[in-house]
């Protein structure tokens, strides 16, 4: 009976509830696509930006808005789980994104994209604290099909020291 009382006590239930909420709020997606990779370029990761390289080894052509993409996302790894970083809704959402320069990723032609965390007051963050992060970008197939959202997303994991 004492074990049941202990398990139902607030001292046990509250931490379990907090862990459950954290688990539900975290992002469990792997953000991988066979034949397409996005990796940080060595020695370009800083607390204020990074360069990633996108490489397509498939026979398909993919596209996105490159380093002008207004819908890229940053996540931070905390307690082994990925959590989205707060972003200003006025900045994200892709208003006018069809007018942005488009990057096409053809077979075996690596492309480098540079992302800098802006010092604009509307931007959600100007520098990152030391820790593990991932940058997520949306990609679309260049096969003439149209969808209301990205065909898939890729993530590049990096560490800020």
PDB file of C-alpha atoms in Angstrom:
ATOM      1  CA  UNK A   1       0.000   0.000   0.000  1.00  0.00           C
ATOM      2  CA  UNK A   2       2.861   2.393   0.761  1.00  0.00           C
ATOM      3  CA  UNK A   3       4.274   1.970  -2.765  1.00  0.00           C
ATOM      4  CA  UNK A   4       0.908   2.897  -4.290  1.00  0.00           C
ATOM      5  CA  UNK A   5       0.698   6.001  -2.079  1.00  0.00           C
ATOM      6  CA  UNK A   6       4.251   6.972  -2.982  1.00  0.00           C
ATOM      7  CA  UNK A   7       3.598   6.550  -6.729  1.00  0.00           C
ATOM      8  CA  UNK A   8       0.437   8.667  -6.511  1.00  0.00           C
ATOM      9  CA  UNK A   9       2.052  11.408  -4.451  1.00  0.00           C
ATOM     10  CA  UNK A  10       2.707  14.867  -5.958  1.00  0.00           C
ATOM     11  CA  UNK A  11       6.444  14.336  -5.435  1.00  0.00           C
ATOM     12  CA  UNK A  12       6.325  11.630  -8.118  1.00  0.00           C
ATOM     13  CA  UNK A  13       3.386  12.705 -10.285  1.00  0.00           C
ATOM     14  CA  UNK A  14       4.473  16.325 -10.868  1.00  0.00           C
ATOM     15  CA  UNK A  15       7.937  15.470 -12.248  1.00  0.00           C
ATOM     16  CA  UNK A  16       6.401  12.727 -14.404  1.00  0.00           C
ATOM     17  CA  UNK A  17       3.815  15.162 -15.762  1.00  0.00           C
ATOM     18  CA  UNK A  18       6.531  17.711 -16.558  1.00  0.00           C
ATOM     19  CA  UNK A  19       8.573  15.055 -18.379  1.00  0.00           C
ATOM     20  CA  UNK A  20       5.503  13.974 -20.335  1.00  0.00           C
ATOM     21  CA  UNK A  21       4.757  17.550 -21.413  1.00  0.00           C
ATOM     22  CA  UNK A  22       8.396  18.097 -22.441  1.00  0.00           C
ATOM     23  CA  UNK A  23       8.318  14.889 -24.458  1.00  0.00           C
ATOM     24  CA  UNK A  24       5.090  15.925 -26.200  1.00  0.00           C
ATOM     25  CA  UNK A  25       6.437  19.408 -27.017  1.00  0.00           C
ATOM     26  CA  UNK A  26       9.693  18.121 -28.472  1.00  0.00           C
ATOM     27  CA  UNK A  27      10.244  17.344 -32.146  1.00  0.00           C
ATOM     28  CA  UNK A  28      10.936  13.680 -32.910  1.00  0.00           C
ATOM     29  CA  UNK A  29      11.326  13.956 -36.696  1.00  0.00           C
ATOM     30  CA  UNK A  30      14.649  12.907 -38.213  1.00  0.00           C
ATOM     31  CA  UNK A  31      14.488  15.324 -41.189  1.00  0.00           C
ATOM     32  CA  UNK A  32      16.340  13.017 -43.580  1.00  0.00           C
ATOM     33  CA  UNK A  33      15.837  12.256 -47.254  1.00  0.00           C
ATOM     34  CA  UNK A  34      17.599   9.461 -49.090  1.00  0.00           C
ATOM     35  CA  UNK A  35      20.073  10.854 -51.621  1.00  0.00           C
ATOM     36  CA  UNK A  36      20.001  14.422 -50.281  1.00  0.00           C
ATOM     37  CA  UNK A  37      22.163  15.731 -47.465  1.00  0.00           C
ATOM     38  CA  UNK A  38      22.639  19.035 -45.679  1.00  0.00           C
ATOM     39  CA  UNK A  39      25.728  19.357 -43.482  1.00  0.00           C
ATOM     40  CA  UNK A  40      27.501  22.238 -41.717  1.00  0.00           C
ATOM     41  CA  UNK A  41      30.728  23.318 -43.426  1.00  0.00           C
ATOM     42  CA  UNK A  42      33.696  22.742 -41.148  1.00  0.00           C
ATOM     43  CA  UNK A  43      34.926  25.813 -39.230  1.00  0.00           C
ATOM     44  CA  UNK A  44      31.929  27.998 -40.227  1.00  0.00           C
ATOM     45  CA  UNK A  45      29.756  27.452 -37.146  1.00  0.00           C
ATOM     46  CA  UNK A  46      29.660  30.438 -34.806  1.00  0.00           C
ATOM     47  CA  UNK A  47      27.176  31.767 -32.281  1.00  0.00           C
ATOM     48  CA  UNK A  48      25.972  34.228 -34.959  1.00  0.00           C
ATOM     49  CA  UNK A  49      25.709  32.001 -38.057  1.00  0.00           C
ATOM     50  CA  UNK A  50      26.849  29.023 -40.086  1.00  0.00           C
ATOM     51  CA  UNK A  51      27.318  27.750 -43.621  1.00  0.00           C
ATOM     52  CA  UNK A  52      25.698  24.491 -44.711  1.00  0.00           C
ATOM     53  CA  UNK A  53      26.340  22.426 -47.820  1.00  0.00           C
ATOM     54  CA  UNK A  54      23.472  20.724 -49.641  1.00  0.00           C
ATOM     55  CA  UNK A  55      24.353  17.747 -51.843  1.00  0.00           C
ATOM     56  CA  UNK A  56      21.928  15.871 -54.067  1.00  0.00           C
ATOM     57  CA  UNK A  57      23.018  12.408 -55.273  1.00  0.00           C
ATOM     58  CA  UNK A  58      19.674  11.447 -56.855  1.00  0.00           C
ATOM     59  CA  UNK A  59      18.497  11.904 -60.437  1.00  0.00           C
ATOM     60  CA  UNK A  60      15.755  14.295 -59.271  1.00  0.00           C
ATOM     61  CA  UNK A  61      16.062  18.080 -59.013  1.00  0.00           C
ATOM     62  CA  UNK A  62      15.012  19.778 -55.775  1.00  0.00           C
ATOM     63  CA  UNK A  63      14.634  23.450 -54.882  1.00  0.00           C
ATOM     64  CA  UNK A  64      14.110  25.867 -52.038  1.00  0.00           C
ATOM     65  CA  UNK A  65      14.714  29.551 -51.376  1.00  0.00           C
ATOM     66  CA  UNK A  66      18.305  28.898 -50.294  1.00  0.00           C
ATOM     67  CA  UNK A  67      19.773  31.136 -47.622  1.00  0.00           C
ATOM     68  CA  UNK A  68      16.974  33.643 -48.266  1.00  0.00           C
ATOM     69  CA  UNK A  69      14.428  31.084 -47.063  1.00  0.00           C
ATOM     70  CA  UNK A  70      12.118  32.813 -44.561  1.00  0.00           C
ATOM     71  CA  UNK A  71      10.761  29.534 -43.245  1.00  0.00           C
ATOM     72  CA  UNK A  72      13.938  27.936 -41.940  1.00  0.00           C
ATOM     73  CA  UNK A  73      13.747  26.816 -38.353  1.00  0.00           C
ATOM     74  CA  UNK A  74      16.213  26.420 -35.523  1.00  0.00           C
ATOM     75  CA  UNK A  75      15.906  23.867 -32.764  1.00  0.00           C
ATOM     76  CA  UNK A  76      17.973  23.339 -29.634  1.00  0.00           C
ATOM     77  CA  UNK A  77      18.731  19.978 -28.038  1.00  0.00           C
ATOM     78  CA  UNK A  78      17.849  19.908 -24.347  1.00  0.00           C
ATOM     79  CA  UNK A  79      17.868  16.751 -22.218  1.00  0.00           C
ATOM     80  CA  UNK A  80      18.267  14.683 -25.400  1.00  0.00           C
ATOM     81  CA  UNK A  81      15.140  16.171 -27.037  1.00  0.00           C
ATOM     82  CA  UNK A  82      14.795  18.769 -29.831  1.00  0.00           C
ATOM     83  CA  UNK A  83      12.813  21.906 -28.998  1.00  0.00           C
ATOM     84  CA  UNK A  84      11.906  24.718 -31.394  1.00  0.00           C
ATOM     85  CA  UNK A  85      13.417  28.078 -30.643  1.00  0.00           C
ATOM     86  CA  UNK A  86      11.001  30.978 -30.361  1.00  0.00           C
ATOM     87  CA  UNK A  87      10.565  32.799 -33.651  1.00  0.00           C
ATOM     88  CA  UNK A  88       8.817  36.084 -34.326  1.00  0.00           C
ATOM     89  CA  UNK A  89       5.592  35.308 -36.259  1.00  0.00           C
ATOM     90  CA  UNK A  90       6.040  38.532 -38.234  1.00  0.00           C
ATOM     91  CA  UNK A  91       9.404  37.268 -39.483  1.00  0.00           C
ATOM     92  CA  UNK A  92       8.466  33.694 -40.329  1.00  0.00           C
ATOM     93  CA  UNK A  93       5.614  32.561 -42.506  1.00  0.00           C
ATOM     94  CA  UNK A  94       7.063  33.301 -45.910  1.00  0.00           C
ATOM     95  CA  UNK A  95       5.234  36.491 -46.889  1.00  0.00           C
ATOM     96  CA  UNK A  96       6.204  36.957 -50.537  1.00  0.00           C
ATOM     97  CA  UNK A  97       8.467  33.933 -50.521  1.00  0.00           C
ATOM     98  CA  UNK A  98       7.744  33.182 -54.182  1.00  0.00           C
ATOM     99  CA  UNK A  99       9.739  36.304 -55.096  1.00  0.00           C
ATOM    100  CA  UNK A 100      12.839  35.099 -53.271  1.00  0.00           C
ATOM    101  CA  UNK A 101      15.838  33.767 -55.197  1.00  0.00           C
ATOM    102  CA  UNK A 102      15.484  30.038 -55.707  1.00  0.00           C
ATOM    103  CA  UNK A 103      18.257  27.456 -55.315  1.00  0.00           C
ATOM    104  CA  UNK A 104      18.097  24.344 -57.461  1.00  0.00           C
ATOM    105  CA  UNK A 105      19.932  21.221 -56.348  1.00  0.00           C
ATOM    106  CA  UNK A 106      20.965  19.047 -59.283  1.00  0.00           C
ATOM    107  CA  UNK A 107      22.819  15.753 -59.110  1.00  0.00           C
ATOM    108  CA  UNK A 108      26.333  15.863 -57.611  1.00  0.00           C
ATOM    109  CA  UNK A 109      26.589  19.688 -57.583  1.00  0.00           C
ATOM    110  CA  UNK A 110      27.100  20.815 -53.962  1.00  0.00           C
ATOM    111  CA  UNK A 111      25.654  24.203 -53.012  1.00  0.00           C
ATOM    112  CA  UNK A 112      26.663  26.238 -49.969  1.00  0.00           C
ATOM    113  CA  UNK A 113      24.148  28.378 -48.089  1.00  0.00           C
ATOM    114  CA  UNK A 114      25.124  30.941 -45.455  1.00  0.00           C
ATOM    115  CA  UNK A 115      22.800  31.761 -42.560  1.00  0.00           C
ATOM    116  CA  UNK A 116      23.455  34.671 -40.225  1.00  0.00           C
ATOM    117  CA  UNK A 117      21.322  35.383 -37.192  1.00  0.00           C
ATOM    118  CA  UNK A 118      20.290  38.977 -37.840  1.00  0.00           C
ATOM    119  CA  UNK A 119      20.715  41.852 -35.434  1.00  0.00           C
ATOM    120  CA  UNK A 120      17.318  43.167 -36.575  1.00  0.00           C
ATOM    121  CA  UNK A 121      15.143  43.682 -33.481  1.00  0.00           C
ATOM    122  CA  UNK A 122      12.320  41.638 -35.043  1.00  0.00           C
ATOM    123  CA  UNK A 123      14.540  38.596 -35.497  1.00  0.00           C
ATOM    124  CA  UNK A 124      13.994  35.908 -32.875  1.00  0.00           C
ATOM    125  CA  UNK A 125      17.638  35.608 -31.830  1.00  0.00           C
ATOM    126  CA  UNK A 126      20.884  37.457 -32.538  1.00  0.00           C
ATOM    127  CA  UNK A 127      23.335  34.884 -31.209  1.00  0.00           C
ATOM    128  CA  UNK A 128      23.130  31.372 -29.842  1.00  0.00           C
ATOM    129  CA  UNK A 129      24.325  30.131 -26.479  1.00  0.00           C
ATOM    130  CA  UNK A 130      26.757  27.213 -26.391  1.00  0.00           C
ATOM    131  CA  UNK A 131      24.939  23.968 -27.071  1.00  0.00           C
ATOM    132  CA  UNK A 132      23.656  21.568 -29.732  1.00  0.00           C
ATOM    133  CA  UNK A 133      21.340  22.939 -32.463  1.00  0.00           C
ATOM    134  CA  UNK A 134      19.870  21.972 -35.801  1.00  0.00           C
ATOM    135  CA  UNK A 135      18.861  24.114 -38.756  1.00  0.00           C
ATOM    136  CA  UNK A 136      15.827  22.809 -40.676  1.00  0.00           C
ATOM    137  CA  UNK A 137      15.065  23.754 -44.285  1.00  0.00           C
ATOM    138  CA  UNK A 138      12.076  22.823 -46.458  1.00  0.00           C
ATOM    139  CA  UNK A 139      12.605  21.314 -49.932  1.00  0.00           C
ATOM    140  CA  UNK A 140      10.387  20.809 -52.962  1.00  0.00           C
ATOM    141  CA  UNK A 141      10.640  18.453 -55.933  1.00  0.00           C
ATOM    142  CA  UNK A 142      11.155  20.059 -59.345  1.00  0.00           C
ATOM    143  CA  UNK A 143       8.922  17.552 -61.134  1.00  0.00           C
ATOM    144  CA  UNK A 144       6.015  19.814 -62.049  1.00  0.00           C
ATOM    145  CA  UNK A 145       3.807  18.600 -59.219  1.00  0.00           C
ATOM    146  CA  UNK A 146       2.387  21.184 -56.877  1.00  0.00           C
ATOM    147  CA  UNK A 147       1.769  20.776 -53.195  1.00  0.00           C
ATOM    148  CA  UNK A 148       0.656  23.214 -50.523  1.00  0.00           C
ATOM    149  CA  UNK A 149       3.649  22.445 -48.390  1.00  0.00           C
ATOM    150  CA  UNK A 150       7.189  21.183 -48.686  1.00  0.00           C
ATOM    151  CA  UNK A 151       7.831  17.696 -50.000  1.00  0.00           C
ATOM    152  CA  UNK A 152      10.285  17.113 -47.152  1.00  0.00           C
ATOM    153  CA  UNK A 153      12.612  18.916 -44.744  1.00  0.00           C
ATOM    154  CA  UNK A 154      16.301  18.393 -44.002  1.00  0.00           C
ATOM    155  CA  UNK A 155      18.229  19.178 -40.834  1.00  0.00           C
ATOM    156  CA  UNK A 156      21.868  20.062 -40.322  1.00  0.00           C
ATOM    157  CA  UNK A 157      23.009  19.509 -36.741  1.00  0.00           C
ATOM    158  CA  UNK A 158      25.748  21.708 -35.300  1.00  0.00           C
ATOM    159  CA  UNK A 159      27.351  22.655 -32.003  1.00  0.00           C
ATOM    160  CA  UNK A 160      27.990  26.196 -30.801  1.00  0.00           C
ATOM    161  CA  UNK A 161      30.979  26.310 -28.461  1.00  0.00           C
TER     162      UNK A 161
END
